[in-house]
Amino acid sequence: METKLDKKRMEKVRKRCGFANGIEVEAECSRGGLCMAWKKEISVNLKSYSRWHIDVLIKEDNVEEEWRYTGFYSSPYLKDKNTVWNLLRRLAQESDFPWLVEGDFNKILYSFEKCGGIPRDNRRMEAFRETLVDCQLFDIGKFHFEAWWTMEESLEKVIRESWEANVEGERNDDTLAKLIDTKIHLNLEIDKNEMYWEHRARQNWLKLGDKNTAYFHRCALAWWQTNTISKLVTEEGAEIEEESEILSAASSFFQNLFKSKGVADPCKVLDGIERTIKQEDNEFLLAPYREEEIQAALEGMGPTKAPKADGFPALFYQKYWHIVGRDVTEFCLGILNNNQDFGGFNSTNIILIPKVPKPTQLVNFRPISLCTFIYKVVAKTIANRLQKIIDKCIDKVQSAFVPGRLITDNVLLAYEIFHTINQKRTGKKGVMAVKLDMSKAYDRVEWGFIEEVMKKMGFDCKWVELLRRCVTTVSYAVNINGRRGNLFLPSRGLRQGDPLSPFLFLICSEGLSSLMRTAQRRGLIKGAKATRQGPAASHLLFADDCILFGEASHKGAELLKDILQDYEICSGQCVNFLKSTVFFSPNTTEEDKAVVSRLLGVRVATNPEKYLGLPNMIGRRKKELFQNLLDKISMRIEGWSNRMLSQGERKGQERNSYAWRSIWVARGILEKGLIWKVGNGTDISIVNDAWVPDLVNSRLLSSYTGSFDNKVAELINCQTREWNREVVEYTFGADEADKILRIPLAKYPHDDLMAWRGEPAGDFSVKSTYKLLQSLDPSAYALQFSYFDFYKKLCAKLKVVKISKALSRWQHPPYQTVKINFDGAFDMKEHLSASGVVVRDNEGSVIVSKSRLHEKVASAFAAEALACRDAIQLGIDMQKEEVIIEGDSLTVIKKCRNVLPDRSQIGSYIFDIRQKKSDFKAIRFDFISRSVNTLAHMIATKTLKNKEEICLVGGVPLYAETQARNDSLREPD
């Protein structure tokens, strides 16, 4: 900005501000004037100056390289613009130093950067853009770590230097952002202009590698226009267009929304909630948090989804965890284990996502919370624990966010109930289904109510306090069009974007389930049935999507209204009755319909409409019901004929529901795709069940003389947790016995699991089912061939992108931590494998090298999993407390980090590995490339070749000494 001061007066101002050194350019009367000021520890060499610029070279302490800084003030007058832009071009040619230009250009790059007023001349904006291109300058904007930066090989060095240069006690997201904000941009040397707009355009590929960046500019402009709020209508009906007024109105709206209205006595709601959390559950929840849990939380985050408020997505930390991981882990564990304060890490930016096209009212925006990365890791770590026991305290009618429950569970159940209701044509009293619309469900949750519900469920007070700290220490700031409003403190509400919020909302919704259960238990509500003999359901929930079932009468409506009022005054929830609907069975009288509609204040629906995005009833007019789905598919596969979509054949009796008929038709497919994974073997029939993966249909074909009721458990030695080889080989033919003996068994007994054989992970998927159908109907391959042909042509057009190299050498572990590298070698002919394991300290010295041979191994993946199990067992035998397990099998490493049941072929080995993790104070699983894992690989392959196991303390075999010595050398700084 202009100083508008003469040289002497500006010098006084500079010194008063604490700057010992400076350069002043005197103002011309009351116009112009520039000043650059710096502190004494920085060396500044003046290169040139004018009334429009000051150009210097800067040398910082402890930094070898100089860099260039230009303070620039562009003339606001049109007659000077060409002169000013030519000056900037001339400055660009004077030096090859890294260059930062800062100041007031009195111009904008694009029209969307300006709100209101007279439109800017496009030619002048184009002149500004051309100048920046000529000077190889680009606008860094607000700091945000871009995914494509990771392709720059020099970036890791920049980040390491920036991180290590940070002083102790000041290391946090804000400081890091300030450090890297400048240094990253000064050191990147790739084609930033095209790559920036390519990323902004949200495109996954470039057609023909076109260099015309106008395409990307248009895409980014369209995105900006869609997400820019240019006008709002206040609650009083006034229209506002000034950006400052819009920001103020939005801040006031959400400040009021997140303000507690007080909680009524929740005793009536709590009466129906049982104590389901036991002592052992609380012991699990309150156990000290470990480093591996922090890393598991990090790995569970989408790399580039929802960048945090500090500008760093999870990708940054995942990519450079070996640099920043220890500090981040220590800080997070301090919060989790030592009650350390969150500090500024629980501040949250609220961005508004439109729920309808071009909204003008704040109620039509969804507030999404951008939490800081540190908070998100802490919250996700807590959520990962809570997720493991949440099913114990959440009603079965709730199908959201609970492991093992799917959205389709309630979709199918709702469909069956609505089908039954629609068939009810006789009887004195009708049945009603009320579909509720909850207004701002997450935003209205009262914190005190959640706390009381959790205590009633049996959660320990220390656990409740930990969650309370996460929720109640938040501060908000609304972000509109890139501008951030003032911070305010809420007193209720859950953040949409907080990993804990879904689970806390489920706990809140238990209040409604409690009231409905109590009323049903007392006979006040009968609910609705899917079948005559089946249980009655009083309600169905999927997060805040709710359907209540009851008697269609004056009494039934009053009862539901009382229940909802009790729930609202305790939880803070608010039903939007204007958007809610009620559906009646055909035998309901018009009088009862009118009474219910009037009492509840809801609209009467002639059909059940949609639940969770799908139709609740399907009659003869299927085409109309599914037209919306067809339209969406058509948009994705433009130009493809609708004839390529199969028409479902109508089977079964007319009164059977469409969903059940569809499942019944697919019964044979399900039976062909399911297979048992052997745990303890007590649930698997030797003859009747599919459990041997390498056999046709996974079933035994030879004559079996034993009882049909014999279980697989009878073939397992329960002491050694191995197959009873003598029994298996005596009972079955040689081929079948060999395949049985190759089935992995866990050393720790666990329940048998059902798995889907079409997927390596063992989980059901539509894709694998489609492939199974193709194998049954070869004519479908004609369509598949066209897919392959299309994708081959598409891939040929993809732009080749420069990918950064992975770590090229073995990395030393931190102090007091040992690193255990493993690798598995596999002989397919003999089904024999060898594990190679190497244990090294932080100096790179080998503590132990060991190998082991395994017989009857099913695959190379099984060989890798066995090697990993041997590695973790060796760490236990050596009584090490802090270990890093490294291997070059990404599949095995990911499975070891995961917490969900593994249904894959190697699931038994993974189960053992997870059980052993609790024997360590801290354990981490890292994936590395084969080239970095050479030592373990050499030992494994040599052991397999020679058929000889080794165990050496303090060294490695002679053939591996050179590799061990090379690995121990530290990478030069």
PDB file of C-alpha atoms in Angstrom, residues 633-644:
ATOM      1  CA  ILE A 633     -26.806 -43.760 -15.435  1.00  0.00           C
ATOM      2  CA  SER A 634     -27.432 -42.239 -18.854  1.00  0.00           C
ATOM      3  CA  MET A 635     -25.536 -39.111 -17.867  1.00  0.00           C
ATOM      4  CA  ARG A 636     -22.512 -41.246 -16.990  1.00  0.00           C
ATOM      5  CA  ILE A 637     -22.576 -43.431 -20.076  1.00  0.00           C
ATOM      6  CA  GLU A 638     -23.706 -40.942 -22.684  1.00  0.00           C
ATOM      7  CA  GLY A 639     -24.199 -42.511 -26.059  1.00  0.00           C
ATOM      8  CA  TRP A 640     -24.689 -46.026 -24.699  1.00  0.00           C
ATOM      9  CA  SER A 641     -27.994 -47.655 -25.575  1.00  0.00           C
ATOM     10  CA  ASN A 642     -30.536 -48.324 -22.838  1.00  0.00           C
ATOM     11  CA  ARG A 643     -30.934 -51.733 -24.416  1.00  0.00           C
ATOM     12  CA  MET A 644     -27.680 -52.693 -22.749  1.00  0.00           C
TER      13      MET A 644
END
